[in-house]
Every structure is written in C-alpha cells, then in structure tokens.
Short mmCIF file of N, CA and C in Angstrom, two decimals:
data_model
loop_
_atom_site.label_atom_id
_atom_site.label_comp_id
_atom_site.label_asym_id
_atom_site.label_seq_id
_atom_site.Cartn_x
_atom_site.Cartn_y
_atom_site.Cartn_z
N UNK A 1 67.08 -2.89 -47.31
CA UNK A 1 67.30 -1.81 -48.19
C UNK A 1 66.93 -0.56 -47.71
N UNK A 2 66.51 -0.57 -46.48
CA UNK A 2 65.83 0.62 -45.77
C UNK A 2 67.16 1.84 -45.58
N UNK A 3 68.15 0.80 -45.68
CA UNK A 3 69.72 2.31 -45.18
C UNK A 3 70.46 2.40 -46.70
N UNK A 4 70.12 0.69 -47.02
CA UNK A 4 71.07 1.20 -48.03
C UNK A 4 70.26 0.84 -49.63
N UNK A 5 69.38 1.63 -50.02
CA UNK A 5 68.46 1.07 -51.06
C UNK A 5 69.26 0.75 -52.45
N UNK A 6 70.10 1.07 -52.91
CA UNK A 6 71.03 0.89 -54.11
C UNK A 6 72.27 0.13 -54.05
N UNK A 7 72.17 -1.06 -54.31
CA UNK A 7 73.94 -1.73 -54.15
C UNK A 7 74.40 -1.72 -55.51
N UNK A 8 75.42 -1.22 -55.19
CA UNK A 8 76.70 -0.85 -56.38
C UNK A 8 77.86 -1.43 -56.15
N UNK A 9 78.43 -2.48 -57.27
CA UNK A 9 79.61 -2.93 -57.14
C UNK A 9 80.44 -2.23 -58.38
N UNK A 10 81.74 -2.38 -57.70
CA UNK A 10 82.73 -1.75 -59.00
C UNK A 10 83.75 -2.91 -58.73
N UNK A 11 84.69 -3.32 -60.31
CA UNK A 11 85.72 -4.16 -60.16
C UNK A 11 86.19 -3.46 -61.30
N UNK A 12 87.66 -3.85 -61.83
CA UNK A 12 88.42 -3.67 -62.79
C UNK A 12 87.55 -3.99 -64.23
N UNK A 13 87.93 -5.47 -64.05
CA UNK A 13 87.77 -6.14 -65.99
C UNK A 13 86.05 -6.61 -65.83
N UNK A 14 85.63 -6.07 -67.03
CA UNK A 14 84.18 -6.01 -66.80
C UNK A 14 83.82 -7.71 -66.98
N UNK A 15 82.35 -8.44 -66.32
CA UNK A 15 81.93 -9.49 -66.84
C UNK A 15 81.49 -9.44 -68.10
N UNK A 16 81.07 -8.26 -68.73
CA UNK A 16 80.20 -8.43 -69.89
C UNK A 16 80.46 -7.34 -71.03
N UNK A 17 81.54 -7.26 -71.92
CA UNK A 17 81.41 -6.49 -73.06
C UNK A 17 81.37 -7.20 -74.37
N UNK A 18 81.34 -6.65 -75.19
CA UNK A 18 81.34 -6.94 -76.54
C UNK A 18 82.48 -6.51 -77.67
N UNK A 19 83.54 -5.41 -76.63
CA UNK A 19 84.54 -4.92 -77.20
C UNK A 19 85.59 -6.21 -77.90
N UNK A 20 86.58 -6.29 -78.66
CA UNK A 20 87.50 -7.26 -78.75
C UNK A 20 88.44 -7.07 -77.71
N UNK A 21 88.62 -5.93 -77.07
CA UNK A 21 89.92 -6.20 -76.46
C UNK A 21 89.61 -6.68 -74.90
N UNK A 22 90.31 -7.25 -74.32
CA UNK A 22 89.81 -7.81 -73.08
C UNK A 22 88.56 -9.01 -73.26
N UNK A 23 88.02 -9.33 -74.26
CA UNK A 23 86.97 -9.99 -74.03
C UNK A 23 86.76 -11.74 -73.28
N UNK A 24 86.19 -11.81 -72.63
CA UNK A 24 86.06 -13.13 -71.93
C UNK A 24 87.43 -13.41 -71.28
N UNK A 25 88.30 -12.91 -70.64
CA UNK A 25 89.49 -12.37 -70.38
C UNK A 25 89.08 -14.05 -69.29
N UNK A 26 90.28 -14.97 -68.56
CA UNK A 26 90.09 -15.82 -67.59
C UNK A 26 89.63 -15.03 -66.20
N UNK A 27 90.26 -13.77 -66.06
CA UNK A 27 90.18 -13.62 -64.44
C UNK A 27 88.40 -13.01 -64.90
N UNK A 28 87.77 -12.49 -65.99
CA UNK A 28 86.24 -12.19 -65.91
C UNK A 28 85.56 -13.03 -66.06
N UNK A 29 85.83 -14.18 -66.73
CA UNK A 29 84.85 -15.07 -66.67
C UNK A 29 84.94 -15.96 -65.21
N UNK A 30 86.25 -16.57 -64.88
CA UNK A 30 86.12 -16.71 -63.24
C UNK A 30 85.41 -16.49 -62.28
N UNK A 31 85.41 -14.84 -62.03
CA UNK A 31 84.66 -13.93 -61.02
C UNK A 31 83.25 -14.02 -61.78
N UNK A 32 83.06 -13.68 -63.20
CA UNK A 32 81.41 -14.03 -63.11
C UNK A 32 81.18 -15.55 -62.84
N UNK A 33 81.47 -16.41 -63.19
CA UNK A 33 80.87 -17.97 -62.91
C UNK A 33 80.99 -17.88 -61.10
N UNK A 34 81.91 -17.15 -60.83
CA UNK A 34 81.96 -17.49 -59.29
C UNK A 34 80.77 -16.91 -58.23
N UNK A 35 80.53 -15.39 -59.23
CA UNK A 35 79.88 -14.47 -58.19
C UNK A 35 78.71 -13.84 -59.15
N UNK A 36 78.29 -14.27 -60.01
CA UNK A 36 76.91 -13.68 -60.97
C UNK A 36 75.90 -14.06 -59.81
N UNK A 37 75.42 -15.53 -59.67
CA UNK A 37 74.81 -15.60 -58.90
C UNK A 37 74.23 -15.19 -57.33
N UNK A 38 75.50 -15.05 -57.01
CA UNK A 38 75.73 -13.92 -55.45
C UNK A 38 74.84 -12.62 -55.92
N UNK A 39 75.72 -11.99 -57.01
CA UNK A 39 74.89 -10.45 -57.40
C UNK A 39 73.41 -10.64 -57.46
N UNK A 40 72.99 -11.39 -58.39
CA UNK A 40 71.62 -11.76 -58.68
C UNK A 40 70.75 -12.03 -57.55
N UNK A 41 71.23 -12.79 -56.74
CA UNK A 41 70.33 -13.58 -55.25
C UNK A 41 70.31 -12.50 -54.36
N UNK A 42 71.54 -11.57 -54.34
CA UNK A 42 71.09 -10.21 -53.58
C UNK A 42 71.10 -8.63 -54.13
N UNK A 43 70.24 -9.19 -55.21
CA UNK A 43 69.95 -7.83 -55.73
C UNK A 43 70.54 -6.66 -56.31
N UNK A 44 72.12 -7.28 -56.62
CA UNK A 44 72.79 -5.93 -57.03
C UNK A 44 72.23 -5.08 -58.46
N UNK A 45 72.19 -4.21 -57.77
CA UNK A 45 71.55 -2.99 -59.07
C UNK A 45 72.59 -2.70 -60.07
N UNK A 46 73.40 -2.37 -60.02
CA UNK A 46 74.51 -1.53 -61.10
C UNK A 46 76.06 -2.08 -60.91
N UNK A 47 76.58 -2.60 -61.82
CA UNK A 47 78.23 -2.81 -61.61
C UNK A 47 79.17 -1.77 -62.62
N UNK A 48 79.99 -1.20 -62.05
CA UNK A 48 80.58 -0.18 -62.74
C UNK A 48 82.05 -0.69 -63.38
N UNK A 49 82.61 -1.04 -64.35
CA UNK A 49 84.02 -1.49 -64.34
C UNK A 49 85.01 -0.80 -65.45
N UNK A 50 86.10 -1.24 -65.59
CA UNK A 50 86.92 -0.04 -66.92
C UNK A 50 87.73 -1.17 -67.31
N UNK A 51 89.29 -1.29 -67.49
CA UNK A 51 89.44 -1.97 -68.15
C UNK A 51 89.62 -2.22 -69.51
N UNK A 52 88.62 -1.86 -70.27
CA UNK A 52 88.45 -2.09 -71.93
C UNK A 52 88.54 -0.65 -72.00
N UNK A 53 89.08 0.20 -72.64
CA UNK A 53 89.24 1.55 -72.90
C UNK A 53 88.46 1.77 -73.89
N UNK A 54 86.91 2.18 -73.61
CA UNK A 54 85.73 2.40 -74.17
C UNK A 54 84.36 2.20 -73.44
N UNK A 55 83.32 2.67 -73.85
CA UNK A 55 82.27 2.93 -73.20
C UNK A 55 81.38 1.85 -73.72
N UNK A 56 80.71 1.13 -72.86
CA UNK A 56 79.57 0.19 -73.52
C UNK A 56 78.62 0.26 -71.95
N UNK A 57 77.46 -0.07 -72.35
CA UNK A 57 76.08 -0.16 -71.15
C UNK A 57 75.49 -1.35 -71.76
N UNK A 58 75.34 -2.25 -70.46
CA UNK A 58 74.50 -3.40 -70.83
C UNK A 58 73.01 -2.96 -70.43
N UNK A 59 72.01 -3.97 -71.31
CA UNK A 59 70.77 -4.17 -70.77
C UNK A 59 71.25 -5.06 -69.24
N UNK A 60 69.84 -4.76 -68.50
CA UNK A 60 69.98 -5.88 -67.13
C UNK A 60 70.38 -6.89 -67.61
N UNK A 61 70.95 -8.03 -67.41
CA UNK A 61 71.63 -9.18 -67.77
C UNK A 61 71.95 -10.26 -66.78
N UNK A 62 71.88 -11.89 -67.17
CA UNK A 62 71.89 -12.41 -66.03
C UNK A 62 71.95 -13.56 -66.89
N UNK A 63 73.32 -14.69 -66.55
CA UNK A 63 73.84 -15.61 -67.31
C UNK A 63 73.83 -15.26 -68.43
N UNK A 64 74.45 -14.41 -69.02
CA UNK A 64 74.55 -13.60 -70.59
C UNK A 64 73.17 -14.09 -71.27
N UNK A 65 71.87 -13.26 -70.45
CA UNK A 65 70.97 -13.50 -71.19
C UNK A 65 70.25 -11.92 -70.72
N UNK A 66 69.57 -11.17 -71.59
CA UNK A 66 68.87 -10.23 -71.25
C UNK A 66 67.74 -10.26 -69.95
N UNK A 67 67.50 -10.04 -68.80
CA UNK A 67 66.85 -10.32 -67.99
C UNK A 67 66.35 -9.08 -66.85
N UNK A 68 65.03 -9.07 -67.27
CA UNK A 68 64.25 -7.73 -66.72
C UNK A 68 65.13 -7.97 -64.96
N UNK A 69 64.87 -6.90 -64.72
CA UNK A 69 65.30 -6.53 -63.28
C UNK A 69 66.88 -7.07 -62.52
N UNK A 70 67.57 -7.63 -63.28
CA UNK A 70 69.27 -8.46 -63.26
C UNK A 70 69.87 -6.99 -63.33
N UNK A 71 71.09 -7.30 -62.83
CA UNK A 71 72.16 -6.58 -62.55
C UNK A 71 72.28 -5.25 -63.81
N UNK A 72 72.56 -4.21 -63.55
CA UNK A 72 72.81 -3.68 -65.22
C UNK A 72 74.75 -3.38 -65.02
N UNK A 73 75.28 -3.39 -66.33
CA UNK A 73 76.58 -3.48 -66.05
C UNK A 73 76.78 -2.27 -67.09
N UNK A 74 77.94 -1.28 -66.57
CA UNK A 74 78.09 -0.36 -67.18
C UNK A 74 79.69 -0.13 -67.40
N UNK A 75 80.50 -0.46 -68.62
CA UNK A 75 81.57 -0.21 -68.54
C UNK A 75 82.32 1.25 -69.18
N UNK A 76 83.06 1.60 -68.16
CA UNK A 76 83.30 3.26 -68.52
C UNK A 76 84.90 2.95 -67.93
N UNK A 77 85.56 2.54 -69.49
CA UNK A 77 87.20 2.64 -69.06
C UNK A 77 88.08 3.71 -70.16
N UNK A 78 86.72 4.43 -70.46
CA UNK A 78 87.14 5.47 -71.67
C UNK A 78 87.81 6.56 -70.80
N UNK A 79 88.31 6.50 -70.07
CA UNK A 79 88.91 7.64 -69.06
C UNK A 79 89.41 8.31 -69.97
N UNK A 80 90.83 7.81 -70.65
CA UNK A 80 91.72 8.19 -70.87
C UNK A 80 93.03 7.16 -70.54
N UNK A 81 94.10 7.44 -71.96
CA UNK A 81 95.15 6.72 -71.33
C UNK A 81 96.21 7.13 -72.41
N UNK A 82 97.36 6.36 -72.54
CA UNK A 82 97.79 6.54 -73.73
C UNK A 82 97.98 5.87 -74.76
N UNK A 83 97.24 4.84 -74.95
CA UNK A 83 97.21 3.87 -75.93
C UNK A 83 95.88 4.10 -76.98
N UNK A 84 95.06 4.89 -76.53
CA UNK A 84 93.88 5.52 -77.41
C UNK A 84 92.93 4.39 -76.85
N UNK A 85 91.43 4.59 -77.25
CA UNK A 85 90.23 3.84 -77.08
C UNK A 85 90.40 2.70 -77.84
N UNK A 86 90.17 1.81 -77.32
CA UNK A 86 89.91 0.56 -77.36
C UNK A 86 89.17 -0.04 -78.55
N UNK A 87 89.42 -0.13 -80.27
CA UNK A 87 88.66 0.21 -81.22
C UNK A 87 88.49 -1.31 -81.69
N UNK A 88 87.29 -1.73 -82.19
CA UNK A 88 86.94 -3.52 -82.56
C UNK A 88 85.83 -3.80 -81.48
N UNK A 89 84.75 -4.45 -82.15
CA UNK A 89 83.96 -4.87 -81.73
C UNK A 89 83.51 -6.23 -82.49
N UNK A 90 83.05 -6.82 -81.69
CA UNK A 90 82.37 -8.19 -82.00
C UNK A 90 80.80 -7.79 -82.19
N UNK A 91 80.01 -8.95 -83.22
CA UNK A 91 78.74 -8.22 -83.44
C UNK A 91 77.88 -7.95 -82.24
N UNK A 92 77.61 -7.03 -81.89
CA UNK A 92 76.47 -6.36 -80.67
C UNK A 92 75.60 -7.63 -80.24
N UNK A 93 75.77 -8.45 -79.19
CA UNK A 93 75.06 -9.30 -78.35
C UNK A 93 73.60 -8.76 -77.77
N UNK A 94 72.83 -9.44 -77.71
CA UNK A 94 71.54 -8.80 -77.37
C UNK A 94 71.53 -8.16 -75.71
N UNK A 95 72.22 -8.75 -75.34
CA UNK A 95 72.28 -7.77 -73.79
C UNK A 95 73.35 -6.52 -73.90
N UNK A 96 73.76 -6.18 -74.92
CA UNK A 96 74.50 -4.70 -74.86
C UNK A 96 73.51 -3.63 -75.22
N UNK A 97 73.48 -2.93 -74.93
CA UNK A 97 72.21 -1.70 -74.73
C UNK A 97 72.36 -0.75 -75.66
N UNK A 98 73.77 0.20 -75.32
CA UNK A 98 74.70 0.98 -75.70
C UNK A 98 76.35 0.84 -76.46
N UNK A 99 76.78 1.23 -77.02
CA UNK A 99 77.91 1.24 -77.26
C UNK A 99 78.40 2.11 -78.69
N UNK A 100 79.52 2.42 -78.51
CA UNK A 100 79.71 3.48 -79.78
C UNK A 100 80.81 2.27 -80.85
N UNK A 101 79.94 2.46 -81.93
CA UNK A 101 80.99 1.21 -83.08
C UNK A 101 82.00 2.04 -83.97
N UNK A 102 82.70 1.30 -83.83
CA UNK A 102 83.64 1.96 -84.88
C UNK A 102 83.30 2.92 -86.16
N UNK A 103 82.50 2.14 -87.01
CA UNK A 103 82.03 2.60 -88.05
C UNK A 103 81.08 3.46 -87.98
N UNK A 104 80.39 3.70 -87.10
CA UNK A 104 79.04 4.88 -86.62
C UNK A 104 79.99 6.12 -85.99
N UNK A 105 81.20 6.02 -85.31
CA UNK A 105 81.78 6.75 -84.99
C UNK A 105 82.75 7.18 -84.55
N UNK A 106 84.08 7.03 -86.02
CA UNK A 106 85.38 6.79 -86.10
C UNK A 106 86.12 7.69 -85.17
N UNK A 107 85.20 8.79 -84.87
CA UNK A 107 86.35 9.95 -84.33
C UNK A 107 86.21 9.75 -83.06
N UNK A 108 85.61 8.95 -82.13
CA UNK A 108 85.20 8.42 -80.66
C UNK A 108 86.34 8.81 -79.87
N UNK A 109 86.00 9.47 -78.55
CA UNK A 109 87.19 9.80 -78.22
C UNK A 109 86.97 9.39 -76.46
N UNK A 110 87.55 9.46 -75.83
CA UNK A 110 87.60 9.56 -74.31
C UNK A 110 86.35 9.86 -73.94
N UNK A 111 85.72 9.42 -72.48
CA UNK A 111 84.35 10.00 -71.78
C UNK A 111 84.62 10.01 -70.22
N UNK A 112 83.12 10.02 -69.83
CA UNK A 112 83.58 10.10 -68.22
C UNK A 112 81.75 9.93 -68.07
N UNK A 113 81.41 9.10 -66.82
CA UNK A 113 80.01 9.30 -66.52
C UNK A 113 79.86 9.90 -65.09
N UNK A 114 78.24 9.85 -65.12
CA UNK A 114 77.87 10.90 -63.86
C UNK A 114 76.51 10.03 -63.25
N UNK A 115 77.13 9.61 -61.84
CA UNK A 115 75.67 8.94 -61.33
C UNK A 115 75.22 10.46 -60.48
N UNK A 116 73.58 10.07 -60.52
CA UNK A 116 72.76 10.92 -59.81
C UNK A 116 71.55 9.89 -58.83
N UNK A 117 71.73 10.00 -57.63
CA UNK A 117 71.09 9.20 -57.24
C UNK A 117 69.66 9.98 -56.59
N UNK A 118 68.74 9.93 -57.40
CA UNK A 118 67.65 10.90 -57.05
C UNK A 118 66.97 10.31 -55.59
N UNK A 119 66.63 9.19 -55.42
CA UNK A 119 65.82 8.56 -54.35
C UNK A 119 66.00 7.25 -54.25
N UNK A 120 65.18 6.66 -53.08
CA UNK A 120 65.60 5.20 -53.01
C UNK A 120 64.98 4.19 -54.06
N UNK A 121 64.16 4.59 -55.33
CA UNK A 121 63.85 3.85 -56.42
C UNK A 121 64.02 4.43 -57.48
N UNK A 122 64.58 5.44 -57.75
CA UNK A 122 65.60 6.16 -59.13
C UNK A 122 66.57 6.36 -58.90
N UNK A 123 67.62 6.28 -60.14
CA UNK A 123 69.10 6.66 -60.36
C UNK A 123 69.20 6.82 -61.69
N UNK A 124 70.34 8.32 -62.17
CA UNK A 124 70.11 8.22 -63.24
C UNK A 124 71.26 8.27 -63.56
N UNK A 125 71.64 7.38 -64.86
CA UNK A 125 73.11 7.41 -64.97
C UNK A 125 73.40 8.25 -66.13
N UNK A 126 74.23 9.29 -66.25
CA UNK A 126 75.06 9.78 -68.03
C UNK A 126 76.04 9.56 -67.97
N UNK A 127 76.47 9.55 -69.91
CA UNK A 127 77.88 9.30 -69.91
C UNK A 127 78.23 10.39 -70.90
N UNK A 128 79.14 11.19 -71.01
CA UNK A 128 79.74 12.11 -71.92
C UNK A 128 80.92 12.08 -72.51
N UNK A 129 80.52 12.46 -73.62
CA UNK A 129 81.69 12.34 -74.24
C UNK A 129 82.87 13.41 -73.97
N UNK A 130 84.29 13.56 -73.76
CA UNK A 130 85.24 14.20 -73.51
C UNK A 130 85.24 15.41 -73.81
N UNK A 131 84.90 15.33 -75.56
CA UNK A 131 84.51 16.64 -76.16
C UNK A 131 83.15 17.38 -75.74
N UNK A 132 82.27 16.99 -75.59
CA UNK A 132 81.00 17.31 -75.27
C UNK A 132 81.22 18.32 -74.04
N UNK A 133 80.30 19.18 -74.07
CA UNK A 133 79.82 20.01 -72.95
C UNK A 133 79.25 19.25 -72.02
N UNK A 134 79.03 19.79 -70.85
CA UNK A 134 78.63 19.10 -69.66
C UNK A 134 77.24 19.08 -69.85
N UNK A 135 76.31 19.79 -70.69
CA UNK A 135 75.63 19.08 -71.08
C UNK A 135 74.85 18.65 -72.03
N UNK A 136 75.70 17.81 -72.96
CA UNK A 136 75.66 17.17 -73.81
C UNK A 136 76.09 15.94 -73.65
N UNK A 137 74.48 14.88 -74.08
CA UNK A 137 74.64 13.76 -72.85
C UNK A 137 74.87 12.74 -74.16
N UNK A 138 75.89 11.65 -74.36
CA UNK A 138 75.86 10.66 -75.89
C UNK A 138 75.11 9.23 -74.95
N UNK A 139 75.02 9.13 -73.52
CA UNK A 139 74.13 8.08 -73.43
C UNK A 139 73.41 8.16 -72.24
N UNK A 140 72.72 7.96 -71.57
CA UNK A 140 71.89 7.84 -70.70
C UNK A 140 70.74 6.99 -70.36
N UNK A 141 70.82 6.08 -68.72
CA UNK A 141 69.72 5.36 -68.45
C UNK A 141 69.20 5.59 -67.20
N UNK A 142 67.71 5.77 -66.90
CA UNK A 142 66.98 5.86 -65.19
C UNK A 142 66.79 4.15 -65.28
N UNK A 143 67.72 4.32 -64.17
CA UNK A 143 67.36 2.89 -62.87
C UNK A 143 66.51 2.66 -62.35
N UNK A 144 65.34 2.19 -62.00
CA UNK A 144 64.48 2.05 -61.00
C UNK A 144 64.30 0.92 -60.31
N UNK A 145 64.47 0.79 -59.23
CA UNK A 145 63.73 -0.09 -58.53
C UNK A 145 62.68 -0.38 -58.00
N UNK A 146 62.26 -1.85 -57.72
CA UNK A 146 60.80 -2.07 -56.89
C UNK A 146 61.02 -1.98 -55.69
N UNK A 147 60.28 -1.29 -54.35
CA UNK A 147 60.49 -1.41 -52.87
C UNK A 147 60.21 -2.51 -52.65
N UNK A 148 59.38 -3.10 -53.20
CA UNK A 148 59.02 -4.60 -52.48
C UNK A 148 59.63 -5.62 -51.83
N UNK A 149 60.92 -5.84 -52.42
CA UNK A 149 61.85 -6.47 -51.16
C UNK A 149 61.55 -8.16 -52.06
N UNK A 150 61.92 -8.98 -51.04
CA UNK A 150 61.57 -10.75 -51.69
C UNK A 150 62.64 -11.06 -51.93
N UNK A 151 63.72 -10.47 -52.57
CA UNK A 151 64.56 -11.10 -53.40
C UNK A 151 64.87 -11.53 -54.56
N UNK A 152 66.05 -12.36 -55.39
CA UNK A 152 65.28 -12.90 -56.48
C UNK A 152 65.50 -14.64 -56.17
N UNK A 153 64.90 -15.52 -56.85
CA UNK A 153 65.48 -16.74 -56.78
C UNK A 153 66.89 -16.99 -57.01
#
C-alpha cells in the first residue's frame, strides 16, 4: 500500500442500498456473494456505485453488518436522468449512515459527490445537492486508514 494507499472500487449496481428501487437484485446479490470476502480480505476502502437514482452512504459494512474497518459503500446514482429521483425507502438498516428520506426531504433532487485524497491516511468525501452552491454540503465523511498493514482475516 506504499504506492497505492487507497483502494477504491466502482461498479454500477450497489451491493448495499435501502431504496425500494433496485434493492437486492440478482446481479447485486450474486456479485456481493462472490466478491465481498475478497474486498474485505484485501482491505478495499471505499466503493462507489450508481444504478439507484438517489444518494445513500453506508457505515463500513461486511456481510450486511456494520463492521469497523470494513468497506464504506457510497451510492451516488443521483447525477440526473429523465425519470427523476428514485423515491421510496425501506426502514433504515443499521448499516445505512445517511440517506434522504422522502418524508423529511420531499423536494430532493439530483446531486454529485467530490473526493479529496489528502494523504495516505485521510480521504474526505462530500455530497452536494444540485441546487446547493459548491460550498453547501448535504453529507460528508472523513475516511481514515491505519498504515499498520497486516490485512483483514
């Protein structure tokens, strides 16, 4: 990890999401079952997905349980489309850290994310609603890594 301290993966369909749209579809479940142990063992730090036209950030999660040091999943599928945002959520699971619930934010619209890698141990992610100015942050998280190495079990 001296050359590549941050391991970031991206793929279309999210492994974790609590939105009623595209929830636990066959391709999501199959890929998660086939690869989640590999991601955990090799200490992938963060996964960005889309597919669900909405925004949701997960706590570090492994095998559907919040797990300190596991992968942080972020769904940024709210970049815009002709269908509008995907509304409708299941009750919030313990692994869901932030989402915009329709009841609390009925005017939600599209947004975008920004990643700033500050160094080999600190990464900052911010999510901005489309109507907000560049300075207005709808959600943010700092990720930190332990440079001790050793891998996960």
